[in-house]
Tab-separated table of C-alpha atoms in Angstrom:
chain	number	residue	atom	x	y	z
P	1	UNK	CA	-20.321	12.840	-25.301
P	2	UNK	CA	-16.658	12.965	-25.525
P	3	UNK	CA	-14.017	12.128	-23.186
P	4	UNK	CA	-10.281	12.864	-22.953
P	5	UNK	CA	-9.046	10.426	-20.364
P	6	UNK	CA	-8.692	8.280	-22.339
P	7	UNK	CA	-9.902	9.224	-25.654
P	8	UNK	CA	-13.213	7.581	-26.315
P	9	UNK	CA	-16.615	8.757	-27.018
P	10	UNK	CA	-20.227	7.136	-26.735
P	11	UNK	CA	-22.672	8.187	-29.769
P	12	UNK	CA	-26.233	8.166	-29.720
P	13	UNK	CA	-28.421	6.291	-32.470
P	14	UNK	CA	-31.086	8.847	-33.947
P	15	UNK	CA	-34.320	7.723	-32.804
P	16	UNK	CA	-33.466	5.132	-30.279
P	17	UNK	CA	-32.144	7.043	-27.079
P	18	UNK	CA	-31.515	4.031	-25.170
P	19	UNK	CA	-29.117	2.381	-27.499
P	20	UNK	CA	-25.474	3.177	-27.450
P	21	UNK	CA	-22.251	1.977	-29.027
P	22	UNK	CA	-18.509	2.732	-28.027
P	23	UNK	CA	-15.826	4.207	-30.320
P	24	UNK	CA	-12.154	4.321	-29.066
P	25	UNK	CA	-10.572	7.347	-30.366
P	26	UNK	CA	-7.240	7.170	-28.899
P	27	UNK	CA	-4.441	4.621	-28.104
P	28	UNK	CA	-4.639	5.124	-24.374
P	29	UNK	CA	-6.180	2.047	-22.413
P	30	UNK	CA	-9.733	2.295	-21.327
P	31	UNK	CA	-10.237	1.479	-17.287
P	32	UNK	CA	-12.667	-0.481	-15.889
P	33	UNK	CA	-14.333	2.173	-13.971
P	34	UNK	CA	-15.016	3.967	-17.370
P	35	UNK	CA	-16.549	0.562	-18.561
P	36	UNK	CA	-18.670	0.525	-15.484
P	37	UNK	CA	-19.835	3.969	-16.243
P	38	UNK	CA	-20.884	2.968	-19.706
P	39	UNK	CA	-22.501	-0.306	-18.657
P	40	UNK	CA	-24.725	1.602	-16.023
P	41	UNK	CA	-25.803	4.121	-18.205
P	42	UNK	CA	-26.789	2.195	-21.364
P	43	UNK	CA	-28.106	-1.267	-22.300
P	44	UNK	CA	-24.485	-2.155	-23.761
P	45	UNK	CA	-24.624	-6.149	-24.256
P	46	UNK	CA	-22.971	-8.540	-21.623
P	47	UNK	CA	-21.244	-9.967	-24.310
P	48	UNK	CA	-19.660	-6.786	-25.703
P	49	UNK	CA	-18.698	-5.637	-22.007
P	50	UNK	CA	-16.884	-9.009	-21.672
P	51	UNK	CA	-15.005	-8.608	-24.858
P	52	UNK	CA	-14.160	-4.858	-23.967
P	53	UNK	CA	-12.781	-6.354	-20.439
P	54	UNK	CA	-10.741	-9.107	-22.203
P	55	UNK	CA	-9.034	-6.677	-24.787
P	56	UNK	CA	-8.718	-3.743	-22.490
P	57	UNK	CA	-8.535	-4.592	-18.892
P	58	UNK	CA	-7.818	-8.265	-18.315
P	59	UNK	CA	-4.059	-9.325	-18.917
P	60	UNK	CA	-3.482	-11.489	-21.845
P	61	UNK	CA	-0.435	-13.536	-23.026
P	62	UNK	CA	1.252	-10.262	-24.030
P	63	UNK	CA	0.796	-8.445	-20.756
P	64	UNK	CA	2.148	-11.436	-19.086
P	65	UNK	CA	5.226	-11.550	-21.494
P	66	UNK	CA	5.626	-8.135	-20.770
P	67	UNK	CA	5.526	-8.604	-17.158
P	68	UNK	CA	8.256	-11.415	-17.350
P	69	UNK	CA	10.462	-8.790	-19.376
P	70	UNK	CA	10.181	-6.161	-16.748
P	71	UNK	CA	10.709	-8.546	-13.919
P	72	UNK	CA	13.659	-10.258	-15.503
P	73	UNK	CA	15.268	-6.838	-16.237
P	74	UNK	CA	14.814	-5.333	-12.838
P	75	UNK	CA	16.092	-8.631	-11.567
P	76	UNK	CA	19.388	-8.401	-13.474
P	77	UNK	CA	19.940	-4.904	-12.613
P	78	UNK	CA	19.217	-5.517	-8.892
P	79	UNK	CA	21.709	-8.586	-8.840
P	80	UNK	CA	24.257	-6.221	-10.461
P	81	UNK	CA	24.025	-3.665	-8.119
P	82	UNK	CA	24.109	-6.349	-5.272
P	83	UNK	CA	27.256	-7.725	-6.842
P	84	UNK	CA	28.875	-4.575	-6.816
P	85	UNK	CA	28.177	-4.179	-3.208
P	86	UNK	CA	29.277	-7.565	-2.020
P	87	UNK	CA	32.431	-6.814	-4.297
P	88	UNK	CA	33.411	-4.052	-2.128
P	89	UNK	CA	32.579	-5.752	1.082
P	90	UNK	CA	34.474	-8.864	0.238
P	91	UNK	CA	37.679	-6.905	-1.226
P	92	UNK	CA	37.536	-4.075	1.398
P	93	UNK	CA	40.778	-4.481	2.942
P	94	UNK	CA	42.755	-4.982	-0.174
P	95	UNK	CA	41.380	-2.265	-2.096
P	96	UNK	CA	43.161	1.429	-1.893
P	97	UNK	CA	40.823	4.293	-1.130
P	98	UNK	CA	41.196	6.058	-4.317
P	99	UNK	CA	40.232	2.501	-6.095
P	100	UNK	CA	37.163	2.108	-4.062
P	101	UNK	CA	35.877	5.702	-4.626
P	102	UNK	CA	37.061	5.304	-8.724
P	103	UNK	CA	35.369	2.287	-9.193
P	104	UNK	CA	32.111	3.146	-7.912
P	105	UNK	CA	32.252	6.793	-9.456
P	106	UNK	CA	32.981	5.007	-12.796
P	107	UNK	CA	30.158	2.825	-12.420
P	108	UNK	CA	27.893	5.605	-11.701
P	109	UNK	CA	29.057	7.809	-14.334
P	110	UNK	CA	28.690	5.024	-16.848
P	111	UNK	CA	25.374	4.067	-16.017
P	112	UNK	CA	24.168	7.425	-15.803
P	113	UNK	CA	25.509	8.329	-19.182
P	114	UNK	CA	24.180	5.382	-20.935
P	115	UNK	CA	20.661	6.202	-19.412
P	116	UNK	CA	21.037	9.856	-20.927
P	117	UNK	CA	22.877	9.575	-24.212
P	118	UNK	CA	22.086	5.927	-25.545
P	119	UNK	CA	18.980	5.419	-27.607
P	120	UNK	CA	17.332	2.743	-25.664
P	121	UNK	CA	13.717	1.682	-24.763
P	122	UNK	CA	12.237	4.399	-22.274
P	123	UNK	CA	11.611	1.618	-19.740
P	124	UNK	CA	15.365	0.623	-19.916
P	125	UNK	CA	16.338	4.068	-19.436
P	126	UNK	CA	14.213	4.416	-16.402
P	127	UNK	CA	15.707	0.959	-14.855
P	128	UNK	CA	19.073	2.271	-15.417
P	129	UNK	CA	18.353	5.349	-13.491
P	130	UNK	CA	17.044	3.424	-10.667
P	131	UNK	CA	20.515	1.625	-10.906
P	132	UNK	CA	22.290	5.078	-10.920
P	133	UNK	CA	20.219	6.297	-8.122
P	134	UNK	CA	21.183	3.322	-5.782
P	135	UNK	CA	24.923	3.618	-6.894
P	136	UNK	CA	24.696	7.194	-5.223
P	137	UNK	CA	24.145	5.381	-2.073
P	138	UNK	CA	26.761	3.045	-2.396
P	139	UNK	CA	29.002	5.859	-3.359
P	140	UNK	CA	28.141	7.646	0.020
P	141	UNK	CA	28.455	4.695	2.074
P	142	UNK	CA	31.916	3.835	0.668
P	143	UNK	CA	32.912	7.381	1.151
P	144	UNK	CA	31.704	7.222	4.982
P	145	UNK	CA	33.647	4.191	5.321
P	146	UNK	CA	36.935	5.497	4.030
P	147	UNK	CA	36.912	8.727	5.818
P	148	UNK	CA	34.785	7.655	8.574
P	149	UNK	CA	32.119	10.010	8.341
P	150	UNK	CA	29.381	7.389	9.051
P	151	UNK	CA	28.208	4.869	6.595
P	152	UNK	CA	25.060	4.036	8.688
P	153	UNK	CA	24.394	7.437	10.143
P	154	UNK	CA	20.777	9.130	9.383
P	155	UNK	CA	22.807	12.004	7.523
P	156	UNK	CA	24.245	9.721	4.896
P	157	UNK	CA	20.457	8.631	4.003
P	158	UNK	CA	19.216	12.454	4.226
P	159	UNK	CA	21.919	13.650	1.847
P	160	UNK	CA	21.111	10.475	-0.385
P	161	UNK	CA	17.604	11.712	-0.480
P	162	UNK	CA	18.351	15.425	-0.976
P	163	UNK	CA	20.794	14.297	-3.907
P	164	UNK	CA	18.237	12.449	-5.943
P	165	UNK	CA	15.134	14.265	-5.225
P	166	UNK	CA	15.087	16.450	-8.386
P	167	UNK	CA	16.111	13.344	-10.407
P	168	UNK	CA	13.217	11.235	-8.996
P	169	UNK	CA	10.776	13.861	-9.898
P	170	UNK	CA	11.988	14.516	-13.508
P	171	UNK	CA	12.339	10.616	-14.334
P	172	UNK	CA	8.953	9.948	-12.498
P	173	UNK	CA	9.127	5.961	-12.394
P	174	UNK	CA	7.320	4.103	-9.877
P	175	UNK	CA	10.272	2.042	-8.664
P	176	UNK	CA	12.210	5.243	-8.106
P	177	UNK	CA	9.662	6.704	-5.991
P	178	UNK	CA	9.577	3.690	-4.012
P	179	UNK	CA	13.391	3.978	-3.365
P	180	UNK	CA	12.876	7.668	-2.496
P	181	UNK	CA	10.080	6.986	-0.159
P	182	UNK	CA	12.071	4.158	1.488
P	183	UNK	CA	14.729	6.560	2.227
P	184	UNK	CA	12.693	9.454	3.679
P	185	UNK	CA	11.288	6.642	5.970
P	186	UNK	CA	15.022	5.304	6.904
P	187	UNK	CA	16.172	8.876	7.582
P	188	UNK	CA	13.009	9.570	10.098
P	189	UNK	CA	13.939	6.311	11.972
P	190	UNK	CA	17.769	6.658	12.300
P	191	UNK	CA	17.193	10.442	13.316
P	192	UNK	CA	14.781	9.135	15.912
P	193	UNK	CA	17.407	6.622	16.757
P	194	UNK	CA	20.495	8.694	16.564
P	195	UNK	CA	19.637	12.196	17.418
P	196	UNK	CA	16.171	12.635	18.643
P	197	UNK	CA	16.220	10.491	21.999
P	198	UNK	CA	13.155	12.113	23.615
P	199	UNK	CA	10.930	10.927	20.757
P	200	UNK	CA	8.598	8.440	21.845
P	201	UNK	CA	7.520	5.261	19.872
P	202	UNK	CA	4.044	6.639	19.487
P	203	UNK	CA	5.423	10.051	18.187
P	204	UNK	CA	7.695	8.484	15.788
P	205	UNK	CA	5.085	6.313	14.449
P	206	UNK	CA	2.633	9.071	14.248
P	207	UNK	CA	5.281	11.058	12.348
P	208	UNK	CA	6.008	8.076	9.791
P	209	UNK	CA	2.022	7.751	9.448
P	210	UNK	CA	1.562	11.197	8.525
P	211	UNK	CA	4.329	11.381	6.056
P	212	UNK	CA	3.227	8.296	4.147
P	213	UNK	CA	-0.510	9.419	4.591
P	214	UNK	CA	0.657	12.616	2.900
P	215	UNK	CA	2.504	11.230	0.102
P	216	UNK	CA	-0.443	8.900	-0.572
P	217	UNK	CA	-2.750	11.604	-0.529
P	218	UNK	CA	-0.531	13.482	-3.020
P	219	UNK	CA	-0.431	10.898	-5.519
P	220	UNK	CA	-4.002	9.832	-5.254
P	221	UNK	CA	-5.339	13.514	-5.858
P	222	UNK	CA	-2.520	14.242	-8.535
P	223	UNK	CA	-3.419	11.279	-10.668
P	224	UNK	CA	-6.928	12.994	-11.008
P	225	UNK	CA	-5.691	16.410	-11.839
P	226	UNK	CA	-2.324	15.482	-14.129
P	227	UNK	CA	-1.690	12.341	-16.091
P	228	UNK	CA	2.062	12.366	-15.357
P	229	UNK	CA	1.503	12.131	-11.666
P	230	UNK	CA	-0.470	9.008	-11.980
P	231	UNK	CA	1.169	6.081	-10.934
P	232	UNK	CA	0.602	1.990	-10.863
P	233	UNK	CA	-1.897	0.674	-8.353
P	234	UNK	CA	0.848	-1.293	-6.778
P	235	UNK	CA	2.674	1.523	-5.819
P	236	UNK	CA	-0.017	3.556	-4.180
P	237	UNK	CA	-1.229	0.338	-2.397
P	238	UNK	CA	2.283	-0.235	-1.084
P	239	UNK	CA	2.644	3.227	0.503
P	240	UNK	CA	-1.174	2.706	1.749
P	241	UNK	CA	-0.112	-0.506	3.361
P	242	UNK	CA	3.025	1.193	4.895
P	243	UNK	CA	1.009	4.067	6.602
P	244	UNK	CA	-1.732	1.709	7.829
P	245	UNK	CA	0.976	-0.496	9.506
P	246	UNK	CA	2.392	2.776	11.031
P	247	UNK	CA	-0.956	3.724	12.231
P	248	UNK	CA	-1.851	0.123	13.467
P	249	UNK	CA	1.718	0.153	15.514
P	250	UNK	CA	1.572	3.603	17.137
P	251	UNK	CA	-2.170	3.277	18.100
P	252	UNK	CA	-1.295	-0.086	19.650
P	253	UNK	CA	1.702	1.166	21.580
P	254	UNK	CA	-0.406	4.216	22.530
P	255	UNK	CA	-2.910	1.904	24.326
P	256	UNK	CA	-0.361	0.196	26.447
P	257	UNK	CA	1.856	3.235	27.251
P	258	UNK	CA	0.801	6.194	29.480
P	259	UNK	CA	-1.504	8.703	27.891
P	260	UNK	CA	0.256	11.246	25.799
P	261	UNK	CA	-0.760	14.178	23.579
P	262	UNK	CA	0.916	12.416	20.464
P	263	UNK	CA	-1.358	9.199	20.745
P	264	UNK	CA	-4.637	11.266	21.203
P	265	UNK	CA	-3.413	12.974	18.022
P	266	UNK	CA	-2.594	9.926	16.075
P	267	UNK	CA	-5.914	8.350	17.092
P	268	UNK	CA	-7.610	11.316	15.712
P	269	UNK	CA	-5.823	11.737	12.550
P	270	UNK	CA	-6.252	7.715	12.039
P	271	UNK	CA	-9.947	7.750	12.507
P	272	UNK	CA	-10.388	10.703	10.248
P	273	UNK	CA	-8.028	9.203	7.243
P	274	UNK	CA	-9.508	5.866	8.031
P	275	UNK	CA	-12.998	7.200	7.403
P	276	UNK	CA	-11.577	9.203	3.937
P	277	UNK	CA	-9.810	5.527	3.119
P	278	UNK	CA	-13.378	3.816	3.329
P	279	UNK	CA	-15.038	6.312	1.249
P	280	UNK	CA	-12.328	6.292	-1.287
P	281	UNK	CA	-12.290	2.523	-1.479
P	282	UNK	CA	-16.266	2.501	-2.027
P	283	UNK	CA	-15.997	5.346	-4.608
P	284	UNK	CA	-13.253	3.799	-6.706
P	285	UNK	CA	-14.547	0.003	-5.880
P	286	UNK	CA	-11.220	-0.868	-4.463
P	287	UNK	CA	-11.566	-3.631	-1.819
P	288	UNK	CA	-7.691	-3.081	-1.046
P	289	UNK	CA	-8.198	-0.129	1.247
P	290	UNK	CA	-11.273	-1.545	2.829
P	291	UNK	CA	-9.477	-4.770	3.684
P	292	UNK	CA	-6.305	-3.233	5.068
P	293	UNK	CA	-8.343	-0.811	7.085
P	294	UNK	CA	-10.572	-3.495	8.545
P	295	UNK	CA	-7.978	-5.545	9.525
P	296	UNK	CA	-5.963	-2.545	11.038
P	297	UNK	CA	-8.996	-1.650	12.997
P	298	UNK	CA	-9.544	-5.340	14.370
P	299	UNK	CA	-5.982	-5.278	15.480
P	300	UNK	CA	-6.271	-2.006	17.521
P	301	UNK	CA	-9.606	-3.117	19.273
P	302	UNK	CA	-8.124	-6.240	19.879
P	303	UNK	CA	-5.000	-4.328	21.685
P	304	UNK	CA	-7.459	-2.353	23.687
P	305	UNK	CA	-9.454	-5.466	24.914
P	306	UNK	CA	-5.809	-6.685	26.133
P	307	UNK	CA	-5.175	-3.311	27.888
P	308	UNK	CA	-8.688	-4.029	29.618
P	309	UNK	CA	-7.647	-7.671	30.999
P	310	UNK	CA	-4.939	-9.881	30.362
P	311	UNK	CA	-6.305	-13.246	31.867
P	312	UNK	CA	-7.387	-16.210	30.149
P	313	UNK	CA	-11.034	-15.248	29.934
P	314	UNK	CA	-10.186	-12.230	28.125
P	315	UNK	CA	-8.147	-14.177	25.710
P	316	UNK	CA	-10.811	-16.384	24.878
P	317	UNK	CA	-13.051	-13.336	24.200
P	318	UNK	CA	-10.300	-11.959	21.834
P	319	UNK	CA	-10.238	-14.891	20.084
P	320	UNK	CA	-13.807	-15.288	19.260
P	321	UNK	CA	-13.994	-11.431	18.422
P	322	UNK	CA	-11.059	-11.883	15.921
P	323	UNK	CA	-12.777	-14.877	14.389
P	324	UNK	CA	-16.009	-13.266	14.063
P	325	UNK	CA	-14.719	-10.071	12.918
P	326	UNK	CA	-12.555	-11.241	10.426
P	327	UNK	CA	-15.244	-13.663	8.979
P	328	UNK	CA	-17.775	-10.740	8.879
P	329	UNK	CA	-15.120	-8.616	6.894
P	330	UNK	CA	-14.327	-11.243	4.340
P	331	UNK	CA	-18.136	-11.830	3.891
P	332	UNK	CA	-18.874	-7.918	3.318
P	333	UNK	CA	-15.922	-7.461	0.788
P	334	UNK	CA	-17.123	-10.772	-1.056
P	335	UNK	CA	-20.782	-9.373	-1.030
P	336	UNK	CA	-19.381	-5.936	-2.072
P	337	UNK	CA	-17.153	-7.678	-4.890
P	338	UNK	CA	-20.249	-9.481	-6.277
P	339	UNK	CA	-22.172	-6.346	-6.243
P	340	UNK	CA	-19.734	-4.450	-8.369
P	341	UNK	CA	-19.386	-7.140	-10.903
P	342	UNK	CA	-23.043	-7.176	-10.940
P	343	UNK	CA	-23.214	-3.524	-11.687
P	344	UNK	CA	-20.808	-3.825	-14.724
P	345	UNK	CA	-23.129	-6.240	-16.254
């Protein structure tokens, strides 16, 4: 049987239909889930499975060295951009408006040209693109301060988001997507505060929950259809965590506020997507989705109990409920983790 993502194959020995060996055909990295599939459907020895996990899944010294290189590279770029921002903040009154705009424009152009024209490592280029995108926002903020168009208005973040949308899609770098999604959330929040004064907290958090959930579904489904859409797990986990936080805050607010249509829509959508998240976590053996959904539901039910009564007896019941539910959730996750490890062997 030949598999194309990644390119590896299982070849069967003649005359021994229950014995298999694995041959890796490509340079792509085999995933833990694929090792689990082979281990469940063959008599692949525990020693060979452990060796494959060490070589292709578990992090070794080389992986940690790569992580440190990326970490310090990102840290250096972040400090550089922060230094530029603080330079303008400290010397604001002493600089002429053309100097302000000229300096930030020059830095933006220089960073972008280096990322596009200079022969550099692909990762370094993407980090420079990230710095360029942040400098776009710095330029818009400086422009807003110089010409009094508003440096903290929602339309600044909206323009920033629109200007970099195509850029982010072409570069396709997880930190870039993180900045882009953060800008979308910031734009929605500022629009609600500065323009849409009639939006309730429940409606705003429902919208944020829907936007982040939609983005998460796009990336999770897209990774199964096209390899270039696939992003690292920390990125999808971050979006999922944001969506769950917004859902939890929205439901808890709706419990204490007068009943409204937005609350019931949020509650129905939350239950539907939470069920899908639990199914996805079980199918992909991801304890992260199961844990954040479980803790979110504990918080929501605790808020419902407080709504029923806020006397001392109810707080005692809520404390006992939290202790018991968190303990059961952790025990269930540990049991699942052991079961998944057993299936690998």
